[in-house]
Amino acid sequence: MTNSASAPRSAVRAIVTGHTRGLGAALAKALLQRDIDVLGLGRGTHGELASQYAARFAQAVVDLADPAALDRWLAGETLKAFAHGAQCVLLFNNAGTVDPIAPLGAQDALAIARAVALNVAAPLMLANALAAMPHSSASASRRVVHISSGAARNAYAGWSVYCATKAALDHHARAVALDAPPGVRVCSLAPGVVDTGMQQTIRATSVDQFPMRERFEQLKQNGLLSTPEAAAQQLIDYALSEAFGSVPTADVRDLVKA
């Protein structure tokens, strides 16, 4: 971890997985712009943010689709050192994959295993590690934000793996809400349809593999996709609000309407 020794540590700190591109990069940048220290986790690094926010930005290279590698990283001191003394620690479980996109019987077995590891095992392992850390005070909080999807709550042909993994995060949040340790809040939060690389992957998929491709093409053509930057601000606003954790699942589009 590379925080400047002379820079004051922020009372609120955030961990963002998949921070090098798309929504994860937008989350990391928006948090840093609010003077919130960020620890980014992923297979690569974000050079631009590292140069702009050297005093508040740390990164760890770990393959989140490899549970053994993540377990080894969690056994180290980086996460504990980053969270130590913080009044509030946010965990944005953002990293994920939409692959494999295909009907049952045409899915690659290793792609299924990787999707389950990245989309489900990693968020659950990180949430567990965060909840297990001692709080700096009785009023300190740990807030787990699972980045969910409409696919968690609606079935799509060709997306059985993605739907199942996102639904797993929703149900994990529902169960954790029943037994969370003091100071721990959780919400599986859908950000709406965001214009990221995942959307490019969806639009490049054949109709045979994903029959609803045309719907997502129309969302792009009609300018109905949210930008990563706008979605990030909504997610952060809710994560920092007093309402966070009052319900285990939510959608930012409903929050805006409310």
PDB file of C-alpha atoms in Angstrom:
ATOM      1  CA  MET A   1       0.000   0.000   0.000  1.00  0.00           C
ATOM      2  CA  THR A   2       1.405   3.396  -0.954  1.00  0.00           C
ATOM      3  CA  ASN A   3      -0.142   6.222   1.057  1.00  0.00           C
ATOM      4  CA  SER A   4       2.001   9.253   1.761  1.00  0.00           C
ATOM      5  CA  ALA A   5       3.239   9.360   5.367  1.00  0.00           C
ATOM      6  CA  SER A   6       2.467  13.081   5.557  1.00  0.00           C
ATOM      7  CA  ALA A   7      -1.094  12.840   4.258  1.00  0.00           C
ATOM      8  CA  PRO A   8      -3.858  12.573   6.869  1.00  0.00           C
ATOM      9  CA  ARG A   9      -5.837   9.345   6.662  1.00  0.00           C
ATOM     10  CA  SER A  10      -9.489   9.879   5.880  1.00  0.00           C
ATOM     11  CA  ALA A  11     -12.118   8.811   8.398  1.00  0.00           C
ATOM     12  CA  VAL A  12     -14.003   7.120   5.550  1.00  0.00           C
ATOM     13  CA  ARG A  13     -12.071   4.664   3.392  1.00  0.00           C
ATOM     14  CA  ALA A  14     -13.192   2.516   0.499  1.00  0.00           C
ATOM     15  CA  ILE A  15     -12.182  -0.752  -1.138  1.00  0.00           C
ATOM     16  CA  VAL A  16     -13.139  -1.067  -4.805  1.00  0.00           C
ATOM     17  CA  THR A  17     -12.762  -4.283  -6.774  1.00  0.00           C
ATOM     18  CA  GLY A  18     -12.311  -4.132 -10.534  1.00  0.00           C
ATOM     19  CA  HIS A  19     -11.051  -0.557 -10.219  1.00  0.00           C
ATOM     20  CA  THR A  20      -9.080  -0.282 -13.464  1.00  0.00           C
ATOM     21  CA  ARG A  21     -11.943   0.331 -15.893  1.00  0.00           C
ATOM     22  CA  GLY A  22     -15.655   0.951 -16.300  1.00  0.00           C
ATOM     23  CA  LEU A  23     -17.798   1.453 -13.226  1.00  0.00           C
ATOM     24  CA  GLY A  24     -14.978   0.417 -10.895  1.00  0.00           C
ATOM     25  CA  ALA A  25     -12.655   3.117 -12.229  1.00  0.00           C
ATOM     26  CA  ALA A  26     -15.449   5.683 -11.968  1.00  0.00           C
ATOM     27  CA  LEU A  27     -16.130   4.631  -8.368  1.00  0.00           C
ATOM     28  CA  ALA A  28     -12.468   4.894  -7.429  1.00  0.00           C
ATOM     29  CA  LYS A  29     -12.096   8.342  -9.001  1.00  0.00           C
ATOM     30  CA  ALA A  30     -15.315   9.714  -7.497  1.00  0.00           C
ATOM     31  CA  LEU A  31     -14.325   8.498  -4.034  1.00  0.00           C
ATOM     32  CA  LEU A  32     -10.860  10.027  -4.336  1.00  0.00           C
ATOM     33  CA  GLN A  33     -12.404  13.321  -5.466  1.00  0.00           C
ATOM     34  CA  ARG A  34     -14.329  13.286  -2.173  1.00  0.00           C
ATOM     35  CA  ASP A  35     -11.039  12.920  -0.263  1.00  0.00           C
ATOM     36  CA  ILE A  36     -11.817   9.301   0.616  1.00  0.00           C
ATOM     37  CA  ASP A  37      -8.834   6.937   0.660  1.00  0.00           C
ATOM     38  CA  VAL A  38      -9.233   4.097  -1.843  1.00  0.00           C
ATOM     39  CA  LEU A  39      -7.749   0.618  -2.034  1.00  0.00           C
ATOM     40  CA  GLY A  40      -8.234  -0.859  -5.500  1.00  0.00           C
ATOM     41  CA  LEU A  41      -8.183  -4.625  -6.007  1.00  0.00           C
ATOM     42  CA  GLY A  42      -7.835  -6.282  -9.387  1.00  0.00           C
ATOM     43  CA  ARG A  43      -5.608  -8.025 -11.878  1.00  0.00           C
ATOM     44  CA  GLY A  44      -4.053  -4.745 -13.013  1.00  0.00           C
ATOM     45  CA  THR A  45      -3.329  -1.219 -11.849  1.00  0.00           C
ATOM     46  CA  HIS A  46      -4.688   2.227 -12.702  1.00  0.00           C
ATOM     47  CA  GLY A  47      -1.696   4.390 -13.519  1.00  0.00           C
ATOM     48  CA  GLU A  48      -3.573   7.653 -14.035  1.00  0.00           C
ATOM     49  CA  LEU A  49      -5.297   7.556 -10.653  1.00  0.00           C
ATOM     50  CA  ALA A  50      -2.054   6.490  -8.993  1.00  0.00           C
ATOM     51  CA  SER A  51      -0.269   9.561 -10.343  1.00  0.00           C
ATOM     52  CA  GLN A  52      -3.105  11.970  -9.576  1.00  0.00           C
ATOM     53  CA  TYR A  53      -3.930  10.733  -6.079  1.00  0.00           C
ATOM     54  CA  ALA A  54      -0.705   9.172  -4.808  1.00  0.00           C
ATOM     55  CA  ALA A  55      -1.407  10.183  -1.209  1.00  0.00           C
ATOM     56  CA  ARG A  56      -4.842   8.590  -1.018  1.00  0.00           C
ATOM     57  CA  PHE A  57      -4.792   5.740  -3.522  1.00  0.00           C
ATOM     58  CA  ALA A  58      -3.412   2.255  -2.945  1.00  0.00           C
ATOM     59  CA  GLN A  59      -3.634  -0.787  -5.209  1.00  0.00           C
ATOM     60  CA  ALA A  60      -3.210  -4.525  -4.813  1.00  0.00           C
ATOM     61  CA  VAL A  61      -2.822  -6.883  -7.744  1.00  0.00           C
ATOM     62  CA  VAL A  62      -4.789 -10.074  -7.105  1.00  0.00           C
ATOM     63  CA  ASP A  63      -6.799 -12.362  -9.377  1.00  0.00           C
ATOM     64  CA  LEU A  64     -10.232 -12.238  -7.784  1.00  0.00           C
ATOM     65  CA  ALA A  65     -11.340 -15.206  -9.891  1.00  0.00           C
ATOM     66  CA  ASP A  66      -8.768 -17.359  -8.069  1.00  0.00           C
ATOM     67  CA  PRO A  67     -10.120 -18.081  -4.553  1.00  0.00           C
ATOM     68  CA  ALA A  68      -6.776 -19.500  -3.380  1.00  0.00           C
ATOM     69  CA  ALA A  69      -4.936 -16.361  -4.492  1.00  0.00           C
ATOM     70  CA  LEU A  70      -7.504 -14.134  -2.795  1.00  0.00           C
ATOM     71  CA  ASP A  71      -7.281 -16.225   0.373  1.00  0.00           C
ATOM     72  CA  ARG A  72      -3.500 -15.765   0.434  1.00  0.00           C
ATOM     73  CA  TRP A  73      -3.913 -12.023  -0.003  1.00  0.00           C
ATOM     74  CA  LEU A  74      -6.507 -11.811   2.760  1.00  0.00           C
ATOM     75  CA  ALA A  75      -4.098 -13.647   5.083  1.00  0.00           C
ATOM     76  CA  GLY A  76      -1.694 -10.709   4.708  1.00  0.00           C
ATOM     77  CA  GLU A  77      -1.824  -7.318   6.378  1.00  0.00           C
ATOM     78  CA  THR A  78      -2.769  -4.980   3.513  1.00  0.00           C
ATOM     79  CA  LEU A  79      -6.511  -4.930   4.113  1.00  0.00           C
ATOM     80  CA  LYS A  80      -6.175  -4.676   7.881  1.00  0.00           C
ATOM     81  CA  ALA A  81      -3.632  -1.867   7.613  1.00  0.00           C
ATOM     82  CA  PHE A  82      -5.802   0.052   5.166  1.00  0.00           C
ATOM     83  CA  ALA A  83      -8.914  -0.181   7.347  1.00  0.00           C
ATOM     84  CA  HIS A  84      -7.181   0.370  10.702  1.00  0.00           C
ATOM     85  CA  GLY A  85      -8.490   3.436  12.520  1.00  0.00           C
ATOM     86  CA  ALA A  86     -11.187   4.282   9.977  1.00  0.00           C
ATOM     87  CA  GLN A  87     -14.560   5.403  11.248  1.00  0.00           C
ATOM     88  CA  CYS A  88     -16.271   3.906   8.190  1.00  0.00           C
ATOM     89  CA  VAL A  89     -14.994   1.413   5.625  1.00  0.00           C
ATOM     90  CA  LEU A  90     -16.909   0.896   2.384  1.00  0.00           C
ATOM     91  CA  LEU A  91     -16.494  -2.250   0.299  1.00  0.00           C
ATOM     92  CA  PHE A  92     -17.694  -1.980  -3.301  1.00  0.00           C
ATOM     93  CA  ASN A  93     -17.830  -5.506  -4.698  1.00  0.00           C
ATOM     94  CA  ASN A  94     -17.827  -4.325  -8.296  1.00  0.00           C
ATOM     95  CA  ALA A  95     -15.616  -6.781 -10.209  1.00  0.00           C
ATOM     96  CA  GLY A  96     -17.589  -9.249 -12.273  1.00  0.00           C
ATOM     97  CA  THR A  97     -18.074 -10.923 -15.614  1.00  0.00           C
ATOM     98  CA  VAL A  98     -21.106 -11.515 -17.834  1.00  0.00           C
ATOM     99  CA  ASP A  99     -19.456 -14.512 -19.511  1.00  0.00           C
ATOM    100  CA  PRO A 100     -20.312 -17.184 -20.441  1.00  0.00           C
ATOM    101  CA  ILE A 101     -23.192 -15.912 -22.554  1.00  0.00           C
ATOM    102  CA  ALA A 102     -24.829 -19.022 -23.987  1.00  0.00           C
ATOM    103  CA  PRO A 103     -27.748 -21.372 -23.395  1.00  0.00           C
ATOM    104  CA  LEU A 104     -27.322 -24.329 -21.075  1.00  0.00           C
ATOM    105  CA  GLY A 105     -25.365 -27.059 -22.802  1.00  0.00           C
ATOM    106  CA  ALA A 106     -23.269 -24.596 -24.810  1.00  0.00           C
ATOM    107  CA  GLN A 107     -21.389 -22.990 -21.912  1.00  0.00           C
ATOM    108  CA  ASP A 108     -17.686 -23.486 -21.329  1.00  0.00           C
ATOM    109  CA  ALA A 109     -17.176 -25.322 -18.024  1.00  0.00           C
ATOM    110  CA  LEU A 110     -14.134 -23.321 -16.956  1.00  0.00           C
ATOM    111  CA  ALA A 111     -15.907 -20.058 -17.816  1.00  0.00           C
ATOM    112  CA  ILE A 112     -18.747 -21.106 -15.506  1.00  0.00           C
ATOM    113  CA  ALA A 113     -16.297 -21.804 -12.683  1.00  0.00           C
ATOM    114  CA  ARG A 114     -14.473 -18.516 -13.223  1.00  0.00           C
ATOM    115  CA  ALA A 115     -17.734 -16.549 -13.237  1.00  0.00           C
ATOM    116  CA  VAL A 116     -18.868 -18.126  -9.973  1.00  0.00           C
ATOM    117  CA  ALA A 117     -15.485 -17.444  -8.375  1.00  0.00           C
ATOM    118  CA  LEU A 118     -15.326 -13.828  -9.531  1.00  0.00           C
ATOM    119  CA  ASN A 119     -19.000 -12.895  -9.190  1.00  0.00           C
ATOM    120  CA  VAL A 120     -19.805 -14.774  -5.979  1.00  0.00           C
ATOM    121  CA  ALA A 121     -16.863 -16.249  -4.081  1.00  0.00           C
ATOM    122  CA  ALA A 122     -14.709 -13.106  -4.145  1.00  0.00           C
ATOM    123  CA  PRO A 123     -17.440 -10.715  -2.893  1.00  0.00           C
ATOM    124  CA  LEU A 124     -18.423 -13.126  -0.114  1.00  0.00           C
ATOM    125  CA  MET A 125     -14.802 -13.677   0.935  1.00  0.00           C
ATOM    126  CA  LEU A 126     -14.092  -9.947   1.034  1.00  0.00           C
ATOM    127  CA  ALA A 127     -17.306  -9.169   2.928  1.00  0.00           C
ATOM    128  CA  ASN A 128     -16.443 -11.832   5.482  1.00  0.00           C
ATOM    129  CA  ALA A 129     -12.915 -10.495   5.924  1.00  0.00           C
ATOM    130  CA  LEU A 130     -14.161  -6.935   6.390  1.00  0.00           C
ATOM    131  CA  ALA A 131     -16.784  -7.971   8.938  1.00  0.00           C
ATOM    132  CA  ALA A 132     -14.196  -9.970  10.888  1.00  0.00           C
ATOM    133  CA  MET A 133     -11.887  -6.989  11.416  1.00  0.00           C
ATOM    134  CA  PRO A 134     -12.082  -5.240  14.792  1.00  0.00           C
ATOM    135  CA  HIS A 135     -13.741  -1.818  14.791  1.00  0.00           C
ATOM    136  CA  SER A 136     -11.805   1.235  15.881  1.00  0.00           C
ATOM    137  CA  SER A 137     -14.702   2.322  18.102  1.00  0.00           C
ATOM    138  CA  ALA A 138     -18.228   1.316  19.040  1.00  0.00           C
ATOM    139  CA  SER A 139     -19.595   3.772  16.471  1.00  0.00           C
ATOM    140  CA  ALA A 140     -17.373   2.607  13.597  1.00  0.00           C
ATOM    141  CA  SER A 141     -19.116   1.006  10.641  1.00  0.00           C
ATOM    142  CA  ARG A 142     -18.370  -1.413   7.835  1.00  0.00           C
ATOM    143  CA  ARG A 143     -20.601  -1.103   4.756  1.00  0.00           C
ATOM    144  CA  VAL A 144     -20.701  -3.799   2.077  1.00  0.00           C
ATOM    145  CA  VAL A 145     -22.039  -2.796  -1.332  1.00  0.00           C
ATOM    146  CA  HIS A 146     -22.591  -5.725  -3.665  1.00  0.00           C
ATOM    147  CA  ILE A 147     -22.969  -4.379  -7.200  1.00  0.00           C
ATOM    148  CA  SER A 148     -26.067  -6.245  -8.294  1.00  0.00           C
ATOM    149  CA  SER A 149     -28.028  -6.181 -11.549  1.00  0.00           C
ATOM    150  CA  GLY A 150     -31.523  -6.359 -12.938  1.00  0.00           C
ATOM    151  CA  ALA A 151     -30.405  -9.843 -13.995  1.00  0.00           C
ATOM    152  CA  ALA A 152     -30.483 -10.849 -10.335  1.00  0.00           C
ATOM    153  CA  ARG A 153     -34.215 -10.238 -10.259  1.00  0.00           C
ATOM    154  CA  ASN A 154     -35.246 -11.031 -13.843  1.00  0.00           C
ATOM    155  CA  ALA A 155     -34.320 -14.074 -15.934  1.00  0.00           C
ATOM    156  CA  TYR A 156     -32.668 -13.590 -19.344  1.00  0.00           C
ATOM    157  CA  ALA A 157     -32.101 -16.291 -21.942  1.00  0.00           C
ATOM    158  CA  GLY A 158     -28.379 -16.846 -22.449  1.00  0.00           C
ATOM    159  CA  TRP A 159     -27.503 -15.323 -19.085  1.00  0.00           C
ATOM    160  CA  SER A 160     -28.239 -18.230 -16.755  1.00  0.00           C
ATOM    161  CA  VAL A 161     -24.798 -18.039 -15.136  1.00  0.00           C
ATOM    162  CA  TYR A 162     -24.798 -14.257 -14.789  1.00  0.00           C
ATOM    163  CA  CYS A 163     -28.375 -14.222 -13.473  1.00  0.00           C
ATOM    164  CA  ALA A 164     -27.566 -16.950 -10.950  1.00  0.00           C
ATOM    165  CA  THR A 165     -24.415 -15.269  -9.658  1.00  0.00           C
ATOM    166  CA  LYS A 166     -26.048 -11.865  -9.257  1.00  0.00           C
ATOM    167  CA  ALA A 167     -29.058 -13.443  -7.556  1.00  0.00           C
ATOM    168  CA  ALA A 168     -26.600 -15.100  -5.171  1.00  0.00           C
ATOM    169  CA  LEU A 169     -25.343 -11.671  -4.094  1.00  0.00           C
ATOM    170  CA  ASP A 170     -28.893 -10.478  -3.507  1.00  0.00           C
ATOM    171  CA  HIS A 171     -29.720 -13.455  -1.328  1.00  0.00           C
ATOM    172  CA  HIS A 172     -26.411 -13.196   0.506  1.00  0.00           C
ATOM    173  CA  ALA A 173     -27.325  -9.633   1.456  1.00  0.00           C
ATOM    174  CA  ARG A 174     -30.758 -10.733   2.634  1.00  0.00           C
ATOM    175  CA  ALA A 175     -29.267 -13.419   4.875  1.00  0.00           C
ATOM    176  CA  VAL A 176     -26.452 -11.207   6.197  1.00  0.00           C
ATOM    177  CA  ALA A 177     -29.018  -8.574   7.157  1.00  0.00           C
ATOM    178  CA  LEU A 178     -30.375 -11.130   9.630  1.00  0.00           C
ATOM    179  CA  ASP A 179     -27.085 -11.917  11.373  1.00  0.00           C
ATOM    180  CA  ALA A 180     -24.640  -9.097  10.627  1.00  0.00           C
ATOM    181  CA  PRO A 181     -22.200  -8.231  13.433  1.00  0.00           C
ATOM    182  CA  PRO A 182     -22.674  -4.843  15.119  1.00  0.00           C
ATOM    183  CA  GLY A 183     -21.601  -1.997  12.869  1.00  0.00           C
ATOM    184  CA  VAL A 184     -21.899  -4.004   9.638  1.00  0.00           C
ATOM    185  CA  ARG A 185     -24.432  -2.970   6.998  1.00  0.00           C
ATOM    186  CA  VAL A 186     -24.985  -4.592   3.614  1.00  0.00           C
ATOM    187  CA  CYS A 187     -26.969  -3.906   0.462  1.00  0.00           C
ATOM    188  CA  SER A 188     -26.947  -5.586  -2.933  1.00  0.00           C
ATOM    189  CA  LEU A 189     -27.414  -2.507  -5.091  1.00  0.00           C
ATOM    190  CA  ALA A 190     -28.239  -2.489  -8.815  1.00  0.00           C
ATOM    191  CA  PRO A 191     -26.732   0.517 -10.656  1.00  0.00           C
ATOM    192  CA  GLY A 192     -29.030   0.480 -13.684  1.00  0.00           C
ATOM    193  CA  VAL A 193     -27.784  -0.197 -17.210  1.00  0.00           C
ATOM    194  CA  VAL A 194     -24.338   1.417 -17.370  1.00  0.00           C
ATOM    195  CA  ASP A 195     -22.351   2.059 -20.557  1.00  0.00           C
ATOM    196  CA  THR A 196     -19.265  -0.067 -19.830  1.00  0.00           C
ATOM    197  CA  GLY A 197     -17.181  -2.714 -21.548  1.00  0.00           C
ATOM    198  CA  MET A 198     -19.691  -5.293 -20.369  1.00  0.00           C
ATOM    199  CA  GLN A 199     -22.323  -3.632 -22.545  1.00  0.00           C
ATOM    200  CA  GLN A 200     -19.951  -3.830 -25.515  1.00  0.00           C
ATOM    201  CA  THR A 201     -19.565  -7.553 -24.876  1.00  0.00           C
ATOM    202  CA  ILE A 202     -23.348  -7.958 -24.771  1.00  0.00           C
ATOM    203  CA  ARG A 203     -23.863  -6.080 -28.043  1.00  0.00           C
ATOM    204  CA  ALA A 204     -21.153  -8.175 -29.725  1.00  0.00           C
ATOM    205  CA  THR A 205     -22.847 -11.453 -28.766  1.00  0.00           C
ATOM    206  CA  SER A 206     -24.799 -13.339 -31.396  1.00  0.00           C
ATOM    207  CA  VAL A 207     -28.580 -13.388 -31.134  1.00  0.00           C
ATOM    208  CA  ASP A 208     -28.404 -17.185 -30.975  1.00  0.00           C
ATOM    209  CA  GLN A 209     -26.462 -16.908 -27.743  1.00  0.00           C
ATOM    210  CA  PHE A 210     -28.374 -13.925 -26.321  1.00  0.00           C
ATOM    211  CA  PRO A 211     -31.851 -13.438 -27.852  1.00  0.00           C
ATOM    212  CA  MET A 212     -32.400 -10.055 -26.164  1.00  0.00           C
ATOM    213  CA  ARG A 213     -29.363  -8.408 -27.751  1.00  0.00           C
ATOM    214  CA  GLU A 214     -31.532  -6.007 -29.771  1.00  0.00           C
ATOM    215  CA  ARG A 215     -32.957  -4.482 -26.600  1.00  0.00           C
ATOM    216  CA  PHE A 216     -29.483  -3.527 -25.381  1.00  0.00           C
ATOM    217  CA  GLU A 217     -28.525  -2.213 -28.824  1.00  0.00           C
ATOM    218  CA  GLN A 218     -31.555   0.072 -28.699  1.00  0.00           C
ATOM    219  CA  LEU A 219     -30.648   1.330 -25.226  1.00  0.00           C
ATOM    220  CA  LYS A 220     -27.263   2.406 -26.604  1.00  0.00           C
ATOM    221  CA  GLN A 221     -28.713   3.911 -29.795  1.00  0.00           C
ATOM    222  CA  ASN A 222     -31.352   5.864 -27.866  1.00  0.00           C
ATOM    223  CA  GLY A 223     -28.913   7.226 -25.287  1.00  0.00           C
ATOM    224  CA  LEU A 224     -30.612   5.396 -22.429  1.00  0.00           C
ATOM    225  CA  LEU A 225     -27.468   4.004 -20.826  1.00  0.00           C
ATOM    226  CA  SER A 226     -26.180   5.629 -17.668  1.00  0.00           C
ATOM    227  CA  THR A 227     -22.578   6.829 -17.701  1.00  0.00           C
ATOM    228  CA  PRO A 228     -20.175   5.127 -15.284  1.00  0.00           C
ATOM    229  CA  GLU A 229     -19.562   8.506 -13.655  1.00  0.00           C
ATOM    230  CA  ALA A 230     -23.244   9.188 -12.978  1.00  0.00           C
ATOM    231  CA  ALA A 231     -23.840   5.671 -11.690  1.00  0.00           C
ATOM    232  CA  ALA A 232     -20.799   5.906  -9.417  1.00  0.00           C
ATOM    233  CA  GLN A 233     -22.047   9.099  -7.784  1.00  0.00           C
ATOM    234  CA  GLN A 234     -25.449   7.533  -7.095  1.00  0.00           C
ATOM    235  CA  LEU A 235     -23.898   4.411  -5.607  1.00  0.00           C
ATOM    236  CA  ILE A 236     -21.576   6.392  -3.356  1.00  0.00           C
ATOM    237  CA  ASP A 237     -24.295   8.787  -2.212  1.00  0.00           C
ATOM    238  CA  TYR A 238     -26.444   5.870  -1.115  1.00  0.00           C
ATOM    239  CA  ALA A 239     -23.568   3.949   0.471  1.00  0.00           C
ATOM    240  CA  LEU A 240     -22.793   6.970   2.653  1.00  0.00           C
ATOM    241  CA  SER A 241     -26.406   7.733   3.525  1.00  0.00           C
ATOM    242  CA  GLU A 242     -28.159   6.852   6.765  1.00  0.00           C
ATOM    243  CA  ALA A 243     -30.633   4.819   4.724  1.00  0.00           C
ATOM    244  CA  PHE A 244     -27.945   2.392   3.567  1.00  0.00           C
ATOM    245  CA  GLY A 245     -28.602  -1.092   4.917  1.00  0.00           C
ATOM    246  CA  SER A 246     -32.230  -0.403   5.776  1.00  0.00           C
ATOM    247  CA  VAL A 247     -33.146  -2.830   2.984  1.00  0.00           C
ATOM    248  CA  PRO A 248     -30.891  -5.659   1.771  1.00  0.00           C
ATOM    249  CA  THR A 249     -31.518  -5.110  -1.954  1.00  0.00           C
ATOM    250  CA  ALA A 250     -32.149  -1.923  -3.903  1.00  0.00           C
ATOM    251  CA  ASP A 251     -31.901  -0.289  -7.325  1.00  0.00           C
ATOM    252  CA  VAL A 252     -30.509   3.210  -7.814  1.00  0.00           C
ATOM    253  CA  ARG A 253     -33.277   3.947 -10.325  1.00  0.00           C
ATOM    254  CA  ASP A 254     -35.862   3.420  -7.596  1.00  0.00           C
ATOM    255  CA  LEU A 255     -33.853   5.560  -5.170  1.00  0.00           C
ATOM    256  CA  VAL A 256     -33.879   8.439  -7.648  1.00  0.00           C
ATOM    257  CA  LYS A 257     -37.644   8.140  -8.053  1.00  0.00           C
ATOM    258  CA  ALA A 258     -38.097   8.105  -4.294  1.00  0.00           C
TER     259      ALA A 258
END
